[in-house]
PDB file of C-alpha atoms and ligand atoms in Angstrom:
ATOM      1  CA  MET A1123       0.013  11.524 -15.569  1.00 49.00           C
ATOM      2  CA  LYS A1124       1.555  14.824 -14.704  1.00 52.00           C
ATOM      3  CA  ALA A1125       0.627  15.660 -11.008  1.00 59.00           C
ATOM      4  CA  LYS A1126       1.749  18.819  -9.415  1.00 79.00           C
ATOM      5  CA  TYR A1127       3.072  18.281  -5.988  1.00 89.00           C
ATOM      6  CA  THR A1128       3.417  20.600  -3.074  1.00 92.00           C
ATOM      7  CA  ARG A1129       6.847  20.458  -1.273  1.00 93.00           C
ATOM      8  CA  SER A1130       5.461  18.269   1.450  1.00 94.00           C
ATOM      9  CA  GLN A1131       3.793  15.900  -1.004  1.00 95.00           C
ATOM     10  CA  ALA A1132       7.078  15.736  -3.026  1.00 95.00           C
ATOM     11  CA  GLN A1133       8.837  14.726   0.215  1.00 95.00           C
ATOM     12  CA  ILE A1134       6.315  11.902   1.039  1.00 96.00           C
ATOM     13  CA  ILE A1135       6.544  10.681  -2.710  1.00 94.00           C
ATOM     14  CA  GLN A1136      10.403  10.661  -2.187  1.00 93.00           C
ATOM     15  CA  VAL A1137      10.140   8.418   1.005  1.00 95.00           C
ATOM     16  CA  LEU A1138       7.432   6.111  -0.510  1.00 94.00           C
ATOM     17  CA  LYS A1139       9.717   5.683  -3.712  1.00 92.00           C
ATOM     18  CA  SER A1140      12.782   4.819  -1.513  1.00 92.00           C
ATOM     19  CA  LEU A1141      10.893   2.010   0.509  1.00 90.00           C
ATOM     20  CA  ASN A1142       9.998  -1.345  -1.276  1.00 79.00           C
ATOM     21  CA  TYR A1143       7.272  -2.015   1.385  1.00 85.00           C
ATOM     22  CA  ALA A1144       4.053  -0.360   2.381  1.00 90.00           C
ATOM     23  CA  ILE A1145       4.067   1.851   5.456  1.00 95.00           C
ATOM     24  CA  SER A1146       1.599   3.178   7.955  1.00 96.00           C
ATOM     25  CA  ALA A1147       0.961   6.980   8.257  1.00 97.00           C
ATOM     26  CA  GLN A1148       2.622   7.014  11.833  1.00 96.00           C
ATOM     27  CA  ASN A1149       5.800   5.358  10.363  1.00 97.00           C
ATOM     28  CA  LEU A1150       5.835   7.600   7.402  1.00 97.00           C
ATOM     29  CA  TYR A1151       5.738  10.468   9.930  1.00 97.00           C
ATOM     30  CA  ALA A1152       8.584   8.849  11.843  1.00 97.00           C
ATOM     31  CA  GLU A1153      10.492   8.193   8.670  1.00 97.00           C
ATOM     32  CA  LEU A1154      10.322  11.889   7.574  1.00 97.00           C
ATOM     33  CA  LYS A1155      11.423  12.925  11.008  1.00 97.00           C
ATOM     34  CA  ASP A1156      14.519  10.485  10.781  1.00 96.00           C
ATOM     35  CA  ARG A1157      15.345  12.193   7.502  1.00 96.00           C
ATOM     36  CA  ASP A1158      15.343  15.549   8.842  1.00 96.00           C
ATOM     37  CA  GLN A1159      12.260  16.593   6.697  1.00 95.00           C
ATOM     38  CA  PRO A1160       9.631  16.594   9.515  1.00 96.00           C
ATOM     39  CA  LEU A1161       6.055  17.252   8.396  1.00 97.00           C
ATOM     40  CA  GLY A1162       2.953  17.334  10.751  1.00 97.00           C
ATOM     41  CA  LEU A1163       0.929  14.157  11.153  1.00 96.00           C
ATOM     42  CA  ALA A1164      -2.094  15.811   9.797  1.00 97.00           C
ATOM     43  CA  THR A1165      -0.128  16.969   6.822  1.00 97.00           C
ATOM     44  CA  VAL A1166       0.949  13.300   6.164  1.00 97.00           C
ATOM     45  CA  TYR A1167      -2.594  12.146   6.334  1.00 96.00           C
ATOM     46  CA  ARG A1168      -3.944  14.910   4.145  1.00 96.00           C
ATOM     47  CA  ALA A1169      -1.316  14.335   1.464  1.00 96.00           C
ATOM     48  CA  LEU A1170      -2.114  10.429   1.561  1.00 96.00           C
ATOM     49  CA  GLU A1171      -5.825  11.218   1.092  1.00 94.00           C
ATOM     50  CA  ALA A1172      -4.904  13.475  -1.972  1.00 94.00           C
ATOM     51  CA  PHE A1173      -2.701  10.745  -3.401  1.00 94.00           C
ATOM     52  CA  LYS A1174      -5.356   8.184  -3.144  1.00 92.00           C
ATOM     53  CA  THR A1175      -7.864  10.051  -5.132  1.00 91.00           C
ATOM     54  CA  GLN A1176      -5.220  11.041  -7.680  1.00 90.00           C
ATOM     55  CA  GLY A1177      -4.299   7.244  -8.170  1.00 90.00           C
ATOM     56  CA  THR A1178      -0.661   7.706  -6.941  1.00 92.00           C
ATOM     57  CA  VAL A1179      -0.906   5.831  -3.639  1.00 94.00           C
ATOM     58  CA  LYS A1180      -2.953   2.774  -2.455  1.00 92.00           C
ATOM     59  CA  ALA A1181      -3.927   1.741   1.013  1.00 91.00           C
ATOM     60  CA  ARG A1182      -3.827  -1.811   2.279  1.00 89.00           C
ATOM     61  CA  ILE A1183      -5.732  -2.601   5.470  1.00 87.00           C
ATOM     62  CA  LEU A1184      -4.243  -5.118   7.791  1.00 85.00           C
ATOM     63  CA  THR A1185      -6.061  -7.525  10.139  1.00 81.00           C
ATOM     64  CA  SER A1186      -5.453  -4.974  13.023  1.00 86.00           C
ATOM     65  CA  GLY A1187      -7.396  -2.281  10.934  1.00 88.00           C
ATOM     66  CA  GLU A1188      -4.166  -0.257  10.401  1.00 90.00           C
ATOM     67  CA  ALA A1189      -3.813   1.075   6.790  1.00 93.00           C
ATOM     68  CA  LEU A1190      -0.447   0.723   4.980  1.00 93.00           C
ATOM     69  CA  TYR A1191       0.365   3.128   2.108  1.00 95.00           C
ATOM     70  CA  SER A1192       2.490   2.458  -0.890  1.00 93.00           C
ATOM     71  CA  LEU A1193       3.007   3.814  -4.458  1.00 92.00           C
ATOM     72  CA  ILE A1194       0.516   2.163  -6.963  1.00 89.00           C
ATOM     73  CA  SER A1195       3.270   0.904  -9.066  1.00 77.00           C
ATOM     74  CA  HIS A1196       4.047  -1.679  -6.432  1.00 72.00           C
ATOM     75  CA  ASP A1197       1.713  -4.575  -7.244  1.00 81.00           C
ATOM     76  CA  HIS A1198       2.348  -6.963  -4.553  1.00 83.00           C
ATOM     77  CA  HIS A1199      -0.069  -9.139  -2.731  1.00 90.00           C
ATOM     78  CA  HIS A1200      -0.145 -10.936   0.569  1.00 90.00           C
ATOM     79  CA  ILE A1201      -1.058 -13.937   2.632  1.00 93.00           C
ATOM     80  CA  ASN A1202      -1.942 -12.806   6.210  1.00 93.00           C
ATOM     81  CA  CYS A1203      -1.852 -14.829   9.182  1.00 94.00           C
ATOM     82  CA  VAL A1204      -5.085 -14.076  11.417  1.00 93.00           C
ATOM     83  CA  SER A1205      -3.291 -15.608  14.502  1.00 93.00           C
ATOM     84  CA  CYS A1206       0.092 -13.623  14.544  1.00 93.00           C
ATOM     85  CA  GLY A1207      -0.670 -10.865  12.153  1.00 90.00           C
ATOM     86  CA  GLN A1208       2.392 -11.607   9.961  1.00 91.00           C
ATOM     87  CA  SER A1209       2.055 -11.004   6.193  1.00 89.00           C
ATOM     88  CA  PHE A1210       3.890 -12.734   3.514  1.00 91.00           C
ATOM     89  CA  VAL A1211       4.323 -11.277  -0.105  1.00 89.00           C
ATOM     90  CA  ILE A1212       3.173 -13.463  -3.004  1.00 90.00           C
ATOM     91  CA  ASN A1213       5.270 -12.629  -5.873  1.00 85.00           C
ATOM     92  CA  GLU A1214       2.590 -13.109  -8.612  1.00 87.00           C
ATOM     93  CA  CYS A1215      -0.557 -11.389  -9.774  1.00 90.00           C
ATOM     94  CA  PRO A1216      -3.304 -13.591 -10.964  1.00 87.00           C
ATOM     95  CA  VAL A1217      -5.568 -10.699 -11.854  1.00 90.00           C
ATOM     96  CA  HIS A1218      -3.630  -8.408 -14.126  1.00 86.00           C
ATOM     97  CA  ASP A1219      -5.211  -9.613 -17.182  1.00 90.00           C
ATOM     98  CA  LEU A1220      -8.629  -9.137 -15.736  1.00 93.00           C
ATOM     99  CA  GLU A1221      -7.695  -5.679 -14.952  1.00 91.00           C
ATOM    100  CA  GLU A1222      -6.822  -4.858 -18.495  1.00 91.00           C
ATOM    101  CA  ARG A1223     -10.075  -6.538 -19.661  1.00 95.00           C
ATOM    102  CA  LEU A1224     -12.208  -4.467 -17.169  1.00 95.00           C
ATOM    103  CA  GLU A1225     -10.663  -1.330 -18.404  1.00 95.00           C
ATOM    104  CA  GLN A1226     -11.852  -2.250 -21.980  1.00 95.00           C
ATOM    105  CA  THR A1227     -15.254  -3.511 -21.066  1.00 97.00           C
ATOM    106  CA  HIS A1228     -16.181  -0.939 -18.493  1.00 96.00           C
ATOM    107  CA  HIS A1229     -14.320   2.020 -20.033  1.00 95.00           C
ATOM    108  CA  PHE A1230     -12.729   2.662 -16.646  1.00 94.00           C
ATOM    109  CA  GLN A1231      -9.122   3.913 -15.821  1.00 90.00           C
ATOM    110  CA  ILE A1232      -8.343   1.507 -13.128  1.00 90.00           C
ATOM    111  CA  TYR A1233      -5.724   2.730 -10.676  1.00 89.00           C
ATOM    112  CA  TYR A1234      -5.124  -0.545  -8.651  1.00 87.00           C
ATOM    113  CA  HIS A1235      -6.715  -3.628  -7.186  1.00 90.00           C
ATOM    114  CA  THR A1236      -6.491  -5.329  -3.899  1.00 87.00           C
ATOM    115  CA  LEU A1237      -6.283  -9.067  -3.388  1.00 90.00           C
ATOM    116  CA  GLU A1238      -5.543 -10.440   0.176  1.00 90.00           C
ATOM    117  CA  PHE A1239      -5.414 -13.914   1.510  1.00 93.00           C
ATOM    118  CA  PHE A1240      -6.089 -14.881   5.181  1.00 94.00           C
ATOM    119  CA  GLY A1241      -5.349 -17.992   7.190  1.00 95.00           C
ATOM    120  CA  ARG A1242      -2.865 -19.449   9.711  1.00 95.00           C
ATOM    121  CA  CYS A1243       0.950 -19.454   9.009  1.00 96.00           C
ATOM    122  CA  PRO A1244       3.028 -22.635   9.448  1.00 95.00           C
ATOM    123  CA  GLN A1245       4.413 -21.527  12.926  1.00 95.00           C
ATOM    124  CA  CYS A1246       0.789 -20.838  14.132  1.00 95.00           C
ATOM    125  CA  GLN A1247      -0.386 -24.112  12.838  1.00 95.00           C
ATOM    126  CA  ASP A1248       2.545 -25.839  14.876  1.00 93.00           C
ATOM    127  CA  ASN A1249       1.578 -23.808  18.039  1.00 87.00           C
ATOM    128  CA  GLN A1250      -2.154 -24.756  18.049  1.00 73.00           C
ATOM    129  CA  VAL A1251      -3.084 -24.987  21.669  1.00 60.00           C
ATOM    130  CA  GLN A1252      -6.009 -27.405  21.088  1.00 52.00           C
TER     131      GLN A1252
HETATM  132 ZN1   ZN B1477       0.918 -16.803  12.300  1.00 71.98          ZN
HETATM  133 ZN1   ZN B1478      -2.137  -7.510  -8.460  1.00 71.98          ZN
END
């Protein structure tokens, strides 16, 4: 896919590429500032929205409701603790084949999928106050 980026969009892509984790719009804004490439928060949000429809970036919603953004090429899934809010990366994707199959059967160009697990982490199980 050959997407043409504006200068601010290119800056954002650069930051997302350099990180190997998903980042919130607020932190992305702070990160750009740290790198002496400040952009307005509204610009950051606008760019992320554009990337989502282009299939460049995906959003992951935390239990807190906050959205974290990352490049679509990062196919990582997580187990989330509903007590402390910590997330742990799962290093496997069980639906990769399904995705390819769906592209065939539904003639869809699938950008990405989400798969989240929720529960209680070991520490929170130990700290149960009951
Ligand atoms: Zn926990
Ligand atoms: Zn996956």
